[in-house]
Every structure is written in C-alpha cells, then in structure tokens.
Short mmCIF file of C-alpha atoms in Angstrom, two decimals:
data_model
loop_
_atom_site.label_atom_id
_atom_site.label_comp_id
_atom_site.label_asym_id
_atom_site.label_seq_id
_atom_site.Cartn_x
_atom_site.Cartn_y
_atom_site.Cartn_z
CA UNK A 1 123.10 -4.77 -36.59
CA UNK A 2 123.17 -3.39 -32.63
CA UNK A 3 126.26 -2.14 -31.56
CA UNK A 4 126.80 -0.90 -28.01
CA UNK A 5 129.92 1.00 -27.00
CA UNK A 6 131.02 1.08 -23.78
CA UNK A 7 127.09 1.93 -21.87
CA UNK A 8 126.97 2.96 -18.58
CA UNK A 9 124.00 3.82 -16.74
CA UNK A 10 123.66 4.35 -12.94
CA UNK A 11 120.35 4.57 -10.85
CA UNK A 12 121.72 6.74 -7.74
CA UNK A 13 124.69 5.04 -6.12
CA UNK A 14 123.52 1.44 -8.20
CA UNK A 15 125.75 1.26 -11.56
CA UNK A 16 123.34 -0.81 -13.29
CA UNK A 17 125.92 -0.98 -16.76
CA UNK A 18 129.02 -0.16 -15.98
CA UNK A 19 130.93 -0.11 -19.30
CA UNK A 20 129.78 -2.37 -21.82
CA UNK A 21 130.11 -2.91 -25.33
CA UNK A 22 128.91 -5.68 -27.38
CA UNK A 23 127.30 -6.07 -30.94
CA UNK A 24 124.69 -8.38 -32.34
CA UNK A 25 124.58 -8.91 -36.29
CA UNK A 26 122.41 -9.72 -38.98
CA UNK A 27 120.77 -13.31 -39.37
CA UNK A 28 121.94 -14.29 -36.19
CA UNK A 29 120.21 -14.34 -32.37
CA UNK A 30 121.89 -13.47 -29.72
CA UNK A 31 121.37 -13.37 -25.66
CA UNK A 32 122.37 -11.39 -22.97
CA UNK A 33 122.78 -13.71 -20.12
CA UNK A 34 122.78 -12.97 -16.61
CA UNK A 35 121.40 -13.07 -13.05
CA UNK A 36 118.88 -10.67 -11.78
CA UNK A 37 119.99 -7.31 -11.10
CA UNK A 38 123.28 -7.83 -13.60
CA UNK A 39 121.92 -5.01 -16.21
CA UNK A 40 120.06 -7.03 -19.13
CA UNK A 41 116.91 -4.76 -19.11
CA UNK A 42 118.39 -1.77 -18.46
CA UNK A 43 120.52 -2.89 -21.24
CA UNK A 44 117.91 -3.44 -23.85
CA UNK A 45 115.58 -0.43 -22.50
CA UNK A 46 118.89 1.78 -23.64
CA UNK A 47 118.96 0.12 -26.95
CA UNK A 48 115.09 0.80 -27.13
CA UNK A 49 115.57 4.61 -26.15
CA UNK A 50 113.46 4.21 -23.30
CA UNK A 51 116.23 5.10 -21.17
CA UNK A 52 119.03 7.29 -21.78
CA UNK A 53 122.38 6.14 -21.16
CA UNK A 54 124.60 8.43 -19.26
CA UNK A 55 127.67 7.64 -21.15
CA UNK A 56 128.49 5.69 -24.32
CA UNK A 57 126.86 4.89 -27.44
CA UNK A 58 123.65 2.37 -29.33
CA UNK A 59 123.64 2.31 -32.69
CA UNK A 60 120.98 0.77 -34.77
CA UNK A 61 122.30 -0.04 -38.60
CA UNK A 62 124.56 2.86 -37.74
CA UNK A 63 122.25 5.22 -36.36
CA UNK A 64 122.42 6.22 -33.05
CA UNK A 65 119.29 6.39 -30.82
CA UNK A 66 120.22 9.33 -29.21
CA UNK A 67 121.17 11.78 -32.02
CA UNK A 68 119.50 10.35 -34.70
CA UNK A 69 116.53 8.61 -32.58
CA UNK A 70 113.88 8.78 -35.09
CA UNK A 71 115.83 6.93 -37.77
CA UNK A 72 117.36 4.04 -35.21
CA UNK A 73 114.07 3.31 -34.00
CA UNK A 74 112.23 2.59 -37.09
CA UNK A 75 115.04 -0.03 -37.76
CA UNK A 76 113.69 -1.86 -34.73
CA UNK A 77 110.90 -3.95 -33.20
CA UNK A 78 111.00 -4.42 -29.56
CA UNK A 79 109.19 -6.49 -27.19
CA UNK A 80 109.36 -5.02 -23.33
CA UNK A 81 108.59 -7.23 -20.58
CA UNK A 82 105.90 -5.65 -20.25
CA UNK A 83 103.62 -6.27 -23.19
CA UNK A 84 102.34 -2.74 -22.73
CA UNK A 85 98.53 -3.81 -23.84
CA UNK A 86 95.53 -1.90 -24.16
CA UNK A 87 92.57 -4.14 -22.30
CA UNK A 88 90.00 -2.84 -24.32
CA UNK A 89 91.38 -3.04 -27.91
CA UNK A 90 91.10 -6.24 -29.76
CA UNK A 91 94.30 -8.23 -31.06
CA UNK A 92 93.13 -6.83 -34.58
CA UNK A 93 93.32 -3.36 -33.60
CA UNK A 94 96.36 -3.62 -31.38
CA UNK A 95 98.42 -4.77 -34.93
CA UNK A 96 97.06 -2.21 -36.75
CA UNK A 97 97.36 0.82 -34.77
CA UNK A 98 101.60 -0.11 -34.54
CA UNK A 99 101.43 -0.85 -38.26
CA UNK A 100 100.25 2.72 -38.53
CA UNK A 101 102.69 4.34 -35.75
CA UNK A 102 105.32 3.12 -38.21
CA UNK A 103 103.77 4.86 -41.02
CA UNK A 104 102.08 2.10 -43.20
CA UNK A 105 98.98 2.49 -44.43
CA UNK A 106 96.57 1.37 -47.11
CA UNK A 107 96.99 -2.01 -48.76
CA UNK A 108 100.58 -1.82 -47.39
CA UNK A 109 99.08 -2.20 -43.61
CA UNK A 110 96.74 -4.25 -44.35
CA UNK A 111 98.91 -7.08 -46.05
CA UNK A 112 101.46 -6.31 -43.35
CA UNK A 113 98.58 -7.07 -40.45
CA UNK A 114 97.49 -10.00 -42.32
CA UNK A 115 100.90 -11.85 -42.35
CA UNK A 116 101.41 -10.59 -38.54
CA UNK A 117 98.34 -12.42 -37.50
CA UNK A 118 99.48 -15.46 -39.65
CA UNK A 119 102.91 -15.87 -38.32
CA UNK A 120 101.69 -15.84 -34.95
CA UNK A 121 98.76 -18.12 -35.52
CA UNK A 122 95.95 -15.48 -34.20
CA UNK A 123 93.71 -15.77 -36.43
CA UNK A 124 90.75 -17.41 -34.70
CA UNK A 125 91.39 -14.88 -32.22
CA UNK A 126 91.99 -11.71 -33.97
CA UNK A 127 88.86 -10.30 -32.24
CA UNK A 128 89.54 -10.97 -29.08
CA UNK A 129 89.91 -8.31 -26.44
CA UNK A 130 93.29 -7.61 -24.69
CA UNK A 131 91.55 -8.09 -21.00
CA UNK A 132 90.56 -11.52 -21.84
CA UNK A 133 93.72 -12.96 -23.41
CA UNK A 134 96.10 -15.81 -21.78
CA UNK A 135 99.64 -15.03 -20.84
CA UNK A 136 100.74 -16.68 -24.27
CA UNK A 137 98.28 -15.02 -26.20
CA UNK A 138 99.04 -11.56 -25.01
CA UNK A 139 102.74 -12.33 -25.76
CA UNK A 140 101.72 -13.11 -29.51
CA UNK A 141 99.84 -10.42 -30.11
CA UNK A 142 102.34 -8.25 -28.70
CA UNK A 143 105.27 -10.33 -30.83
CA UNK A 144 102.97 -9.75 -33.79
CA UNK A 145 102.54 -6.19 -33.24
CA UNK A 146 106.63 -5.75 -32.81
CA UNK A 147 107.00 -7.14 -36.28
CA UNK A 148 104.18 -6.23 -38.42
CA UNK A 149 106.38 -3.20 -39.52
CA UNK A 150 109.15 -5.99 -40.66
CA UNK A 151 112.31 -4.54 -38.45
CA UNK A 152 115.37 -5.81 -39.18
CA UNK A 153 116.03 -5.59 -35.89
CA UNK A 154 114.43 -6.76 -32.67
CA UNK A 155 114.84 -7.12 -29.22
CA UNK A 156 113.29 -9.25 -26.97
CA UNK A 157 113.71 -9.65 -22.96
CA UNK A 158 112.95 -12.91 -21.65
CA UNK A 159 109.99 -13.65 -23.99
CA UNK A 160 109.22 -17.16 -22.84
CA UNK A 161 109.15 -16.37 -19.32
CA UNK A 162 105.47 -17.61 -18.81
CA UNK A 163 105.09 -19.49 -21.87
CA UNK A 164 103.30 -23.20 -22.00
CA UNK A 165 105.06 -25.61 -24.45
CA UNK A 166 102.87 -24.66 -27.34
CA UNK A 167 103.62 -20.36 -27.21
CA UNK A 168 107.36 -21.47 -27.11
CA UNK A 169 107.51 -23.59 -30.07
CA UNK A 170 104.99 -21.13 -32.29
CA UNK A 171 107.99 -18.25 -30.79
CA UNK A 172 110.74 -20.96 -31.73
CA UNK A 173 109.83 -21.37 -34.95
CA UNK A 174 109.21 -17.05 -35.57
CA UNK A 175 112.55 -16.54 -34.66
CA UNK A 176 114.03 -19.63 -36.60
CA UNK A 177 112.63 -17.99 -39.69
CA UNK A 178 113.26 -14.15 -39.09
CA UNK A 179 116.51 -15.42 -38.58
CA UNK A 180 117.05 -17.10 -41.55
CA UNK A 181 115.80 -14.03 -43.41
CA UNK A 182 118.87 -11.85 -42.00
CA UNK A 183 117.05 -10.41 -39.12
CA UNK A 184 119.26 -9.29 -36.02
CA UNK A 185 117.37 -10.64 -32.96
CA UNK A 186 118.95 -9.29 -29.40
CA UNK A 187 117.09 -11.34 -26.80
CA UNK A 188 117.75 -11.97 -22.85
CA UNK A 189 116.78 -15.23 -21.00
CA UNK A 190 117.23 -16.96 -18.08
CA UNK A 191 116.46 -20.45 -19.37
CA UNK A 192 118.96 -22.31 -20.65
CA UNK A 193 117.23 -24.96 -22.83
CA UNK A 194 115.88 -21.77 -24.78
CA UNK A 195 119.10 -20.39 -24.85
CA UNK A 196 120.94 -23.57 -26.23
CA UNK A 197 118.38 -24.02 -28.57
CA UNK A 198 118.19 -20.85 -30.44
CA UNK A 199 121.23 -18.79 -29.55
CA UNK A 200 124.18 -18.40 -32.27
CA UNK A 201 126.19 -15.93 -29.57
CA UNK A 202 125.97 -15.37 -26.00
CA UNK A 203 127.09 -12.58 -24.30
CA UNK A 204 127.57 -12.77 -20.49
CA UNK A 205 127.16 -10.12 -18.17
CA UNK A 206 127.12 -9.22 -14.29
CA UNK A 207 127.22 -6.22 -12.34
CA UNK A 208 126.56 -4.52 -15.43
CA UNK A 209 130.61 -5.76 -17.09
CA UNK A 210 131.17 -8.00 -19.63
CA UNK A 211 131.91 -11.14 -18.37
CA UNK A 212 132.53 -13.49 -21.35
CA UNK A 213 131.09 -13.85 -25.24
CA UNK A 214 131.15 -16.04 -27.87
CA UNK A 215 128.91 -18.91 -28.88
CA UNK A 216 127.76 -21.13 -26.26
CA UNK A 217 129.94 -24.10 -27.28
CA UNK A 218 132.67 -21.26 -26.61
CA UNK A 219 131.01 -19.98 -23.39
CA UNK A 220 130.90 -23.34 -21.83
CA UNK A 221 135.01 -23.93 -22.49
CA UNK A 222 135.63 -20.59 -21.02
CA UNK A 223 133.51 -21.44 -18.01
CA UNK A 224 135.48 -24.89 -17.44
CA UNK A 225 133.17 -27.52 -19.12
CA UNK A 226 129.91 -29.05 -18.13
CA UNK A 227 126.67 -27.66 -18.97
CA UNK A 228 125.95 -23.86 -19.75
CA UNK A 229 124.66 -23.55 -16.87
CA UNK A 230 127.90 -24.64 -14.31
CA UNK A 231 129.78 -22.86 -16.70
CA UNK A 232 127.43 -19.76 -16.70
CA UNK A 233 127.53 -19.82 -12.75
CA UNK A 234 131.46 -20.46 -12.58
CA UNK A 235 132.04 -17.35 -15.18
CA UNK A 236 129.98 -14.91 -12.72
CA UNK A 237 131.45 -16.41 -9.53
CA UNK A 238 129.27 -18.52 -7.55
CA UNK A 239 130.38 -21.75 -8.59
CA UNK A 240 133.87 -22.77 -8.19
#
C-alpha cells in the first residue's frame, strides 16, 4: 500500500504539489489523472525518492522513503518515463543486473529473470541490444526489469504513451494479473480508454490539489455525467 500525506513540493515560485494526500491499496490499480503541469510526475518521482518532498509524508507498506528509504524502496518497482536504458547492454543483461541491485542472486535470479522475460514475451529477443529496440520493446524490457524483483508495489507514469495495440494489450494483461495477485499498482495516464479499462480508483488532481477520487463510475457522477472525459474536464474547470 502507498500512502501520501499531505506532499508539497515547489520548484522556485511553481508549487508543483501543493498539499496532497491520497493512498493506493493492495490488489487494486489506481491513476493519478490530470493535465500537464498538474503534479502527476512530480508526484510519483516523490513516491520513488527521486525527489524529496519539502513537506509531508510517502510511505511504502508503512515505511517511509525518507527516514527509512532503504526499506520503502525495496517494496517497490517503478517505471520512470524515462526508461533509463543502457544502449549497449542487451535486454538479458538489463534484467539481470536490477535482479541483482535488489539483492537476488543464484538460482533465485535466475528463475526470477526467466519469468521476467516470460511475462513480457521477450524471449526471442532477450539478446537484443538496448540501441536497437522499438519504443514498445524498450518499455518491456524496462517493465520486466521493474518487476523481476516481484514488488508489491509499483508505479508506473503514463506507460502506454507510445505503445502500438499489441505492447498495450501484452501491458494490459501484466497488470490484470499482478493485480489479481494483490499487487498495489499506482499508475498516471492521460488516455482515457486505458484508464476505464484497467483503473479500480481514480484520483484527480490539478495545480498540484486534490480535485476529486473515487472509482471512475464515481468520478464521472461527481463531474456531472457523460463520459470521463467531460466529467474529467468539468472537475478541473475548463468545461462547464
């Protein structure tokens, strides 16, 4: 479970999360949703301790990512918008090196590699070099390598921006099934088929507040009716 309490984070005189809490629990996906600029990465890169937050608290399965870093972060898998690949390491090696940063090793990492590579259908591919990889594949080998540690956790910003029909279903069905094992997936998007399709809770944000949560059937009543999307736009303002 990822629990934020009341983050704030401000990039000179731009309060890019101004005060917002929200939690995302087990066996369930949920997705920040808002315009550019409202505070979804900077968000997730807080959850991720990239960033620091400058007031307010993440916890990870109740550790917090600032005191007890070390321990929060091994609860979770996180895929950055930028997949953050080395060009001259194959998919193969890419896997295994994270599997190792998380401290598995022996028959352990290699069983965990193997099912990696399965779930994400690279096998005939495995040694393949990062340079010469398609936007989809570089986004499944860097999905595989955020879960071949088994997290029970993970967080995800818009991972099927870029993605042709077939990379979306294989990602689909991944977090269909993770999901179904208990897994606490924390995703953003901006598309709102994805969003329909996979997401048990929405939380809705702009300017860095809380605008509305709940589930989607729930966001679309609070935002008048219609589609998610009228009711996403009349929530933040810019539909009447």
């Amino acid at each position: 479970m990822i629990i934020g309490k009341d983050l704030r984070k401000a990039f000179g005189a731009v309060k890019a999360v101004d005060g917002l809490s929200f939690s995302a629990g087990d066996g369930a996906i949920t997705t920040l949703l808002g315009g550019n600029g409202s505070g979804k990465t900077t968000t997730l890169r807080m959850i991720g301790s990239l960033i620091r937050p400058d007031a307010g608290t993440v916890t990870i399965d109740g550790a917090d990512t600032v005191r007890e870093r070390t321990k929060a972060l091994s609860h979770l898998g996180m895929l950055h918008d930028d997949f953050g690949l080395y060009p001259r390491l194959r998919i193969i090696e890419h896997i295994r090196f994270s599997a190792q940063l998380h401290g598995l090793s022996g028959r352990r990492l290699s069983t965990a590699v193997d099912n990696a590579i399965e779930a994400l259908g690279l096998g005939d591919i495995s040694n393949r070099f990062a340079a010469g990889l398609s936007h989809g594949q570089r986004m499944k080998t860097a999905l595989a390598r955020t879960i071949v540690h088994s997290p029970r956790n993970l967080v995800l910003d818009e991972p099927t921006r870029g993605l042709d029909v077939f990379a979306v279903r294989v990602l689909r069905d991944l977090l269909r099934r993770l999901r179904s094992e208990g897994v606490c997936i924390l995703m953003s998007s901006h598309a709102m088929a994805e969003v329909m399709e996979l997401s048990d809770r929405l939380i809705v944000i702009d300017q860095g507040k809380l605008i509305a949560e709940g589930t989607p059937a729930e966001i679309i009543a609070k935002g008048g009716g219609g589609d998610l999307e009228t009711a996403f736009l009349r929530l933040t303002g810019v539909a009447a």
